[in-house]
Structures are given as structure tokens and as C-alpha cells.
Amino acid sequence: MTENEALLEIEEIRQHLEGVSFVAHRDSTQVLPTVQERFGAEAALHWLEHARDLFFHDREAGKAFIRNTEQAVAACDCLDWVEQAAEFLRWRGSYKALEAFMPQVGEVYAELGPEGERTWFELGIRWLERHLDSGTSYFRTPWRDLAGGKGAAGMEELLAPAEKLFQERRVALGSYVTGAMRVRDLVGPEGLDQWARRGADILQASRQRGEAYFRLESAESVGLLLEAVPGYRVREHARLLQMLQAAWFGRAHPFAESEWIPGEGRPLADTDGEAIYLPAVFPSREEALLAVFHVAGHLEQGTYDREAIEALFAEAGMAHPPLEDGQRITWRPLYAAYGDELFRFQLLFDLCEDLRVDAALDGIIPGHLHRLLRLAEAGGEPEGNAAPYWRLARDSVRGALGEAELDARLQPLLEPGATLVDAFRIANRLYEEEGDLPTPDMADRDRAYLPGRGPNASRPVYPRSYGGEDEEASGADDLEESRGEEAASQEEQEGGETQEDPDWSMPPEETGGSGGRIGAGINTATAVSGKRRQRRADQVGVGYPEWDYRDRDYKPDWAWIQEKPLDGADPSAAAEMLAAQGDTLTRLKRALQMQKPQRPAPLRRQLDGEELDVEAAMDFVTEKRAGNAPEPYVYQHRARVERDTAVLLLADLSTSIMAPCESGEGRVVDRLRAGMLLFAEALDTLGDPYALAGFASKYRDSVSYYPIKEFGQALDAQVRGTIAGINGRLATRMGAAIRHASGRFAGVSAERRLLLILSDGRPADYDDGGDPRYLHEDTRMAVKEAVDRGIHPFCLTLDPSGSDYLPAIFGPGHYLVLDRVDELPQRLPEVYLRLRAG
């Protein structure tokens, strides 16, 4: 084929695409010159033919192919990947796999060469042939994680046990691969094979247990992994550590085993104000000793004393959570006040309080600060945004030892009478004056601590009475039994899988909604006997019944809603957000024009109107000439036909939205803000009545409902700024929020009423007793109540496991699992437009 013939055919395909799809024509026109310039006209024609075929096969597949072409062209010296992309035409619904294949293919080719790239592709295609979702999981997994530093051979090594598992037990790759990568990185290929064989045996006994094992969600799997990880095993040395505590402090605080799993960040120690929670394995004996002494030092030096916490919250100018005997409290409100900078403040606050405590410990344990400094310098400073904070902490220890000049602002912390409030005041001064410090994410934060240190109050704590003695306990025995007891208490009624309480296992800013991609289970019972008894409920606000599936009846006035305004409005951020989403908003407005009537629909044969109805006038004249006496219905007028739809968007504002996106760029809350803002702009253009609200909860008597925009309220700068200032908080008691939101439709006149719920995890709260089914069933009943009132709930979730529980709550077809959080801003308005059109 000559170049001119190729160009002619290219033009014919472009004209065809222009008549079929604006998006396909526009995107292919932008990319085509890149392909043609690099490989010539005939290759460009070949590429365009495949782009057209993929687009007609599946719109999303075509878009993914076209939009990732430029980076593939830049990295590859051939077009083999074009033929590879065409392979995805063999399966309907394979666009998700292609969407994951295209962004990686160029990078794989550049790093591994054509042979390595071909191996990577062929492995994925074989999995697509076996099982579509498994193939999708393969291509969605970053290729470097699959390779494990060994290139294509590492991928084959990782997947060899998976192929046996699929052939013998039909285990999907998605259930295997994430856990397998972590196991391989920790214990090597031989350990991986042993782990996989053990999993196959468990799977044969119980499929649910087996799949939980492969996802590293079962005690069996984690236990096997802990046995293989090298390091200093705390359980084996618990009695020694207790004796050392008793020697230095005159008493030993009990031990419990934390929920740390190898491969999930640094093993850190923390406390709930009573016990010291230790990971199963520390990197070294020295770090284990420092960690025990450091956390015990916080307990001895008053960090968690009731009076100190009360003074801390008073200094911050805020009310703290209820303080009953035996009631856990959280420091989250302190950090939430710092918004996007909360990790920056937390690190500075912890630096100050850790220096105060460790300096006091140095007077009790000779050489404590020297040991801390020696171990820190031996390990070296971390990379990235963690480094400046690590250096500040190290330099503060040097200063306390007199080996360097101590920052004058930190000097008061070395005084004998220094308190937790002093650390808080100095941290606020550092926060204001050290503005050039970078903003860390959660991973940066954990790397920024010196050995033996970690986030303070990372789990809710039981405040201690000043000078009170702990109950006598054998910490070694507690540690030996704690994991088994926790696992037993967390058994779910359906399936026997365990879920962890994020208040205990995750930083407080990253929790909310059990089982979600972003959040984690809130599964620690508050209703327990003895010292940690059920909290008393405050009946403030609006009370709603709550369904208890165990009694098959409602609990009257059980969940209480308090309406609260959202603070932290940021109109300037809203303007920046709209500018950044300009292209998306333009596309949405084009779609809106297709749903808005473009011209009035005529009402014909009227007694009066704006214009003559020609056909009716001719009939009138004919009848008149025939001698009849017809009525003069000879006019017409036009009335605009509008769809009569009202919608309320209810957003889950639990703290899990503060987590980073899987893409590594920004956080979930950034996409949530953009999505709600575009939704509001779209609805404002469309003219449908709409309202916006958020919700969060902390216990049944404290469900917060945040009105952002009411029906009939204008979309002004204040509303836009409120959306731009949204932050996460607490948990997800969804049923109560749905009941309250349903009442908002009472004064709205609309033929169709939609309640669009945006969530990122399961319904869960701190007092659900560790029973995930409890709030699932209540939410299901709240949805049914809404339907009975003529309201149509629909859930858009960011939780990849949403398909496991949403059908039972909302019903098939009344939910959508959004696979990629980055797509939320454009998908949220699009989902509404589809619901509205339907």
C-alpha cells in the first residue's frame, strides 16, 4: 500500500468516527500524528483500524487504547502492543483489563525489552482465557510488584503456584496475588510455595477460609507468615521485657500483640492507656527494648493521664469526647483541626512529647538517649518527605545530650515539670514557624519516627487516673493469649472471617467503613463486661428507630441525629478545582444539552395561543364550508417539557476519605470534593432541584448530618467553598443518615425523587458490637423505608468489595462499584444523568 492510499483510508475512518462519536474522533485525531510521525502512514492506518474496532467493541476500551497511545509510542520501537491490544476483543467486558494494560505496556517494554514485555502480556492473556476477573487483576497489578525485582522470571515464579491452585481448586488470581507478593518478598520463593500448599489444604476444607488465607485476612495465614519472618520475636522474650519494666519503673504494664502484619509498614509499638501493644517481630532486640521503654515512659510520665488530656483539649479550645470510667477516647479532634496538614502537625507534636518523655527516661534508665541516638544513626535517615522530620527528631536527641545545640524552642521540654500541654504549645509554635517542612502522607509519617518511637495515641485510649496503679497482670501471659482472644472475638457471623478495628490498628485519620478499599472494619465491641462497660447514650437531636435483625424488631429512638454545619469553607480552592476540572465540566454540559429540551413541545388545537395551528385551521375552514359549526380550536402554543426529578446527594464523610489514592496522586477526599462540586454545577445547569449533605457517626447517639446545600438554596460561593473544605471524620452509621435524608424530600414537589449515596465502605460504627451484619441489616431496612416513601436510593461506592454486600442492602441494579477513585469527579454526575434518563 502506498502512502497516499494509506492516508486516504485514514481519512475515511476519521470521517466515519466523526459521524459516530465525537470523543473517538477528537482523541484519535490528537494522537494520530504521533503514530504517523514515528512509524509512517501505513502503521498509523493499522493503529487507527484497531482503535476503531476497540471503540466499537467497547467505548471504554477504545478510549483507554487511544489515550495511552502516546506514552506507548514514546517507549516502544515497534507496534507489537497494537496487536496485543486487539487480543482483548476476544472477550466482552475486557475493557477493565485493557485499561490496566495500556498505561503499563510502554514502561514494561522500556524496562524489560520486547521479550520481557511479551512474557508479561502472555501471562495476563492466559489468565484472561481462564477467568476474566483474574486476568483483570493481573493487569491491574503494577508489573514491578509482580516481577519482584527479577523481571519476567519473577512474574513466572510468582504465578506458578497460582496456576496449580486454579487448576486444582479454581482459586481466582485476585484472591491470591496480593498476599502472594507480600509473602514472596518476605520469605522468598520457597516460602511462597509452602504458603501456597498450605492454603490449598485449607481451601479444600473451606472455600471461605481458604480465600481469606490467600488474602492474608486469616489468623492461619498471618501466623504462618510471622513464623517465617526474621527478627526479634517479642512473645519469646515477653517475661524478660516485663522484668526490665519492673526493674526500671517499679511495675510492669501488661503486653498485648498488635495487629501488625509483615509487609504492612514498620512494626511499631503503641498503647491504649492500659496495655502496651507490640508487634510479633521487631527488627532487632535493641529496637524492641527501646519501644517497650518508650511506650511505658509515656504511661509513667502522664501522656495519657485524665488530667493531662483534659488540659490538652482545654488548651486546644475544644470539647473532647465523653470521659466516663473505662471509656476510650481519641485525639482525632486535635489533628482534624489541622485539615490537610494534620500529619505535619502530628509529627511535630509527637516529636515534642517524645523528647519530653525520653529526656525524663534518661534520668531513670542510664544511657537511654545514647542508645536511641546510636540505633537511629545506624539505621540511617529515611527518604522523601519523612527525612526532615527524622532529622529534627534526631537533632533534638543530640541537643538533649549536649552533643549539638538544642533548638531553644524545645528547651522547656527538658525541665522536670514539663507537661503534655507544654509539648502541644511548642508543637503549635513549630507548626507556625517551620512552614517549609513538606506535607507527609501516612507512609512518610511512619518512616519519620526514630527507632522505638511511633505515633502517640494511634488507637483510642483509656485515660489513666493520676498516680493510679494498674491492676496486677502477667504481661507475658497476656501477650501469649491476646491474639487468639482477639481473633475469636472478631469472628464474623457470616463466613468466619476477621476484620480489624481501625481505632486499634490504623492511624485515626485513615479509618472508616468496614471492608472498604480505603477504610477498614470498625469491629471492637463497646458492650463488654467489667471495667470496659457499655457507654451511656445521650439522646440529643432527632431520634430514629434502628432495626435489630436478631430480635426482628425496631429499637425505638435508638439512633440520634444532630445537624451540624461543616466548617473550613474554602471558596478559593473551589475556584481552583473548577478550573482544573474545566474539560470534564465542558463534556458534562454537552451531555446535559441532550437531556434538556432544545425547543418547546407544541400543544395543538387550542382556543388561543402564540401562533396558528395550520392543520387545525384547514380542518376548521373545511368544516365551515360544509355547513357545520365547528369550535375554533385553531391555535397552538408551546410548553417546555421538563423531567420532574429531584435528587439529594448524601456523602459518607468517614475518616477513610482522608486516605491516599491508589494512583499515588492526592487523596480520596480530593476526588470527593471535585465530584460533589461537578455534580452541583451539572445539576445547577440542568435545573433539577437538588440538595447536598454529608454524614458521619460516633456511636448511636452521635450521628452527625451536615447540610451542605438545601433544596431551593442557590449554588453560591459559600456552598462551593463548603464542598472544597470537606474533610473526613469518624465512622459510617448509614441507616440513620438515610432516614434523616429521606425526610428532606417532604417539601419537594417532584414526580421522581432520587437519594444518591456516595460511600467508600460498609456501614459500621464503634458500638456495633463487632457484628458487621447488624448495621447492614439496619441500612437495608432504611432503604426499604425510603422506597416505601417513594424515594429511590442508589449507592455509588468506592469499595471494591461492595458487590459482596450492596446487593443485599440496596438490591441488584441499585448500586455501582467504582473501580478507580480517580474517575469519581466525572463519573458521579454521569451516574446521575443515567439514572435521570432511565
mmCIF file of N, CA and C in Angstrom, residues 582-635:
data_model
loop_
_atom_site.group_PDB
_atom_site.id
_atom_site.type_symbol
_atom_site.label_atom_id
_atom_site.label_comp_id
_atom_site.label_asym_id
_atom_site.label_seq_id
_atom_site.Cartn_x
_atom_site.Cartn_y
_atom_site.Cartn_z
ATOM 1 N N GLY A 582 -12.045 21.809 34.215
ATOM 2 C CA GLY A 582 -12.741 22.522 33.148
ATOM 3 C C GLY A 582 -13.148 21.640 31.983
ATOM 4 N N ASP A 583 -12.243 20.766 31.528
ATOM 5 C CA ASP A 583 -12.566 19.895 30.393
ATOM 6 C C ASP A 583 -13.708 18.949 30.735
ATOM 7 N N THR A 584 -13.650 18.391 31.926
ATOM 8 C CA THR A 584 -14.717 17.467 32.343
ATOM 9 C C THR A 584 -16.052 18.188 32.410
ATOM 10 N N LEU A 585 -16.050 19.409 32.959
ATOM 11 C CA LEU A 585 -17.293 20.167 33.074
ATOM 12 C C LEU A 585 -17.855 20.501 31.700
ATOM 13 N N THR A 586 -16.975 20.809 30.755
ATOM 14 C CA THR A 586 -17.427 21.108 29.389
ATOM 15 C C THR A 586 -18.112 19.891 28.773
ATOM 16 N N ARG A 587 -17.508 18.705 28.956
ATOM 17 C CA ARG A 587 -18.127 17.489 28.418
ATOM 18 C C ARG A 587 -19.473 17.226 29.079
ATOM 19 N N LEU A 588 -19.546 17.472 30.373
ATOM 20 C CA LEU A 588 -20.817 17.259 31.072
ATOM 21 C C LEU A 588 -21.906 18.185 30.550
ATOM 22 N N LYS A 589 -21.528 19.417 30.289
ATOM 23 C CA LYS A 589 -22.545 20.374 29.811
ATOM 24 C C LYS A 589 -23.062 19.974 28.430
ATOM 25 N N ARG A 590 -22.186 19.378 27.619
ATOM 26 C CA ARG A 590 -22.664 18.881 26.327
ATOM 27 C C ARG A 590 -23.685 17.762 26.549
ATOM 28 N N ALA A 591 -23.371 16.882 27.503
ATOM 29 C CA ALA A 591 -24.314 15.803 27.794
ATOM 30 C C ALA A 591 -25.623 16.339 28.342
ATOM 31 N N LEU A 592 -25.538 17.402 29.102
ATOM 32 C CA LEU A 592 -26.749 17.999 29.664
ATOM 33 C C LEU A 592 -27.658 18.545 28.578
ATOM 34 N N GLN A 593 -27.060 19.073 27.546
ATOM 35 C CA GLN A 593 -27.887 19.625 26.474
ATOM 36 C C GLN A 593 -28.746 18.552 25.817
ATOM 37 N N MET A 594 -28.257 17.300 25.849
ATOM 38 C CA MET A 594 -29.043 16.215 25.262
ATOM 39 C C MET A 594 -30.220 15.848 26.151
ATOM 40 N N GLN A 595 -30.135 16.172 27.438
ATOM 41 C CA GLN A 595 -31.240 15.870 28.339
ATOM 42 C C GLN A 595 -32.153 17.069 28.552
ATOM 43 N N LYS A 596 -31.707 18.242 28.161
ATOM 44 C CA LYS A 596 -32.576 19.420 28.265
ATOM 45 C C LYS A 596 -33.341 19.604 26.962
ATOM 46 N N PRO A 597 -34.620 19.858 27.006
ATOM 47 C CA PRO A 597 -35.371 20.109 25.781
ATOM 48 C C PRO A 597 -34.795 21.321 25.046
ATOM 49 N N GLN A 598 -34.560 21.181 23.760
ATOM 50 C CA GLN A 598 -33.974 22.256 22.977
ATOM 51 C C GLN A 598 -35.018 23.229 22.433
ATOM 52 N N ARG A 599 -36.260 22.782 22.342
ATOM 53 C CA ARG A 599 -37.302 23.683 21.861
ATOM 54 C C ARG A 599 -38.607 23.272 22.516
ATOM 55 N N PRO A 600 -39.536 24.186 22.682
ATOM 56 C CA PRO A 600 -40.796 23.852 23.318
ATOM 57 C C PRO A 600 -41.574 22.842 22.487
ATOM 58 N N ALA A 601 -42.261 21.944 23.180
ATOM 59 C CA ALA A 601 -43.123 20.988 22.502
ATOM 60 C C ALA A 601 -44.498 21.633 22.287
ATOM 61 N N PRO A 602 -45.082 21.571 21.068
ATOM 62 C CA PRO A 602 -46.335 22.283 20.796
ATOM 63 C C PRO A 602 -47.546 21.590 21.414
ATOM 64 N N LEU A 603 -48.446 22.419 21.943
ATOM 65 C CA LEU A 603 -49.769 21.959 22.345
ATOM 66 C C LEU A 603 -50.746 22.453 21.272
ATOM 67 N N ARG A 604 -51.315 21.507 20.523
ATOM 68 C CA ARG A 604 -52.090 21.863 19.336
ATOM 69 C C ARG A 604 -53.580 21.929 19.641
ATOM 70 N N ARG A 605 -54.319 22.566 18.634
ATOM 71 C CA ARG A 605 -55.773 22.694 18.676
ATOM 72 C C ARG A 605 -56.246 23.338 19.983
ATOM 73 N N GLN A 606 -55.763 24.547 20.224
ATOM 74 C CA GLN A 606 -56.137 25.327 21.382
ATOM 75 C C GLN A 606 -57.049 26.477 20.973
ATOM 76 N N LEU A 607 -57.848 26.952 21.939
ATOM 77 C CA LEU A 607 -58.720 28.112 21.663
ATOM 78 C C LEU A 607 -57.914 29.382 21.503
ATOM 79 N N ASP A 608 -56.741 29.457 22.143
ATOM 80 C CA ASP A 608 -55.852 30.611 21.954
ATOM 81 C C ASP A 608 -54.425 30.119 22.047
ATOM 82 N N GLY A 609 -53.520 30.954 21.618
ATOM 83 C CA GLY A 609 -52.121 30.570 21.624
ATOM 84 C C GLY A 609 -51.264 31.567 20.904
ATOM 85 N N GLU A 610 -49.921 31.273 20.861
ATOM 86 C CA GLU A 610 -48.985 32.221 20.269
ATOM 87 C C GLU A 610 -49.007 32.206 18.739
ATOM 88 N N GLU A 611 -49.452 31.101 18.146
ATOM 89 C CA GLU A 611 -49.407 31.013 16.694
ATOM 90 C C GLU A 611 -50.542 30.136 16.182
ATOM 91 N N LEU A 612 -50.791 30.239 14.879
ATOM 92 C CA LEU A 612 -51.880 29.489 14.248
ATOM 93 C C LEU A 612 -51.468 28.042 14.042
ATOM 94 N N ASP A 613 -52.387 27.106 14.342
ATOM 95 C CA ASP A 613 -52.195 25.694 14.044
ATOM 96 C C ASP A 613 -52.743 25.471 12.639
ATOM 97 N N VAL A 614 -51.861 25.396 11.656
ATOM 98 C CA VAL A 614 -52.269 25.408 10.250
ATOM 99 C C VAL A 614 -53.198 24.246 9.935
ATOM 100 N N GLU A 615 -52.833 23.052 10.393
ATOM 101 C CA GLU A 615 -53.654 21.879 10.103
ATOM 102 C C GLU A 615 -55.047 22.015 10.711
ATOM 103 N N ALA A 616 -55.086 22.494 11.982
ATOM 104 C CA ALA A 616 -56.389 22.676 12.631
ATOM 105 C C ALA A 616 -57.207 23.759 11.930
ATOM 106 N N ALA A 617 -56.530 24.818 11.455
ATOM 107 C CA ALA A 617 -57.244 25.904 10.751
ATOM 108 C C ALA A 617 -57.848 25.393 9.449
ATOM 109 N N MET A 618 -57.109 24.547 8.712
ATOM 110 C CA MET A 618 -57.637 23.989 7.475
ATOM 111 C C MET A 618 -58.861 23.109 7.750
ATOM 112 N N ASP A 619 -58.804 22.318 8.813
ATOM 113 C CA ASP A 619 -59.946 21.493 9.180
ATOM 114 C C ASP A 619 -61.148 22.374 9.533
ATOM 115 N N PHE A 620 -60.885 23.475 10.248
ATOM 116 C CA PHE A 620 -61.975 24.382 10.642
ATOM 117 C C PHE A 620 -62.652 24.976 9.419
ATOM 118 N N VAL A 621 -61.842 25.434 8.446
ATOM 119 C CA VAL A 621 -62.403 26.051 7.231
ATOM 120 C C VAL A 621 -63.211 25.024 6.434
ATOM 121 N N THR A 622 -62.686 23.827 6.318
ATOM 122 C CA THR A 622 -63.395 22.772 5.579
ATOM 123 C C THR A 622 -64.751 22.483 6.213
ATOM 124 N N GLU A 623 -64.736 22.334 7.559
ATOM 125 C CA GLU A 623 -65.994 22.068 8.251
ATOM 126 C C GLU A 623 -66.980 23.233 8.093
ATOM 127 N N LYS A 624 -66.473 24.441 8.110
ATOM 128 C CA LYS A 624 -67.325 25.635 7.999
ATOM 129 C C LYS A 624 -67.993 25.678 6.633
ATOM 130 N N ARG A 625 -67.185 25.423 5.574
ATOM 131 C CA ARG A 625 -67.735 25.461 4.209
ATOM 132 C C ARG A 625 -68.735 24.316 3.979
ATOM 133 N N ALA A 626 -68.575 23.264 4.752
ATOM 134 C CA ALA A 626 -69.521 22.149 4.609
ATOM 135 C C ALA A 626 -70.841 22.428 5.321
ATOM 136 N N GLY A 627 -70.944 23.595 5.965
ATOM 137 C CA GLY A 627 -72.182 23.963 6.626
ATOM 138 C C GLY A 627 -72.258 23.572 8.068
ATOM 139 N N ASN A 628 -71.159 23.082 8.593
ATOM 140 C CA ASN A 628 -71.155 22.717 10.006
ATOM 141 C C ASN A 628 -70.761 23.911 10.869
ATOM 142 N N ALA A 629 -70.813 23.727 12.207
ATOM 143 C CA ALA A 629 -70.457 24.817 13.134
ATOM 144 C C ALA A 629 -69.335 24.343 14.061
ATOM 145 N N PRO A 630 -68.132 24.175 13.547
ATOM 146 C CA PRO A 630 -67.030 23.659 14.370
ATOM 147 C C PRO A 630 -66.560 24.686 15.404
ATOM 148 N N GLU A 631 -65.960 24.154 16.507
ATOM 149 C CA GLU A 631 -65.352 25.034 17.510
ATOM 150 C C GLU A 631 -64.011 25.549 16.963
ATOM 151 N N PRO A 632 -63.693 26.818 17.247
ATOM 152 C CA PRO A 632 -62.465 27.418 16.666
ATOM 153 C C PRO A 632 -61.185 27.045 17.419
ATOM 154 N N TYR A 633 -60.880 25.727 17.519
ATOM 155 C CA TYR A 633 -59.622 25.304 18.133
ATOM 156 C C TYR A 633 -58.538 25.332 17.054
ATOM 157 N N VAL A 634 -58.072 26.544 16.733
ATOM 158 C CA VAL A 634 -57.174 26.714 15.580
ATOM 159 C C VAL A 634 -55.811 27.299 15.962
ATOM 160 N N TYR A 635 -55.485 27.315 17.277
ATOM 161 C CA TYR A 635 -54.202 27.880 17.716
ATOM 162 C C TYR A 635 -53.348 26.795 18.389
#
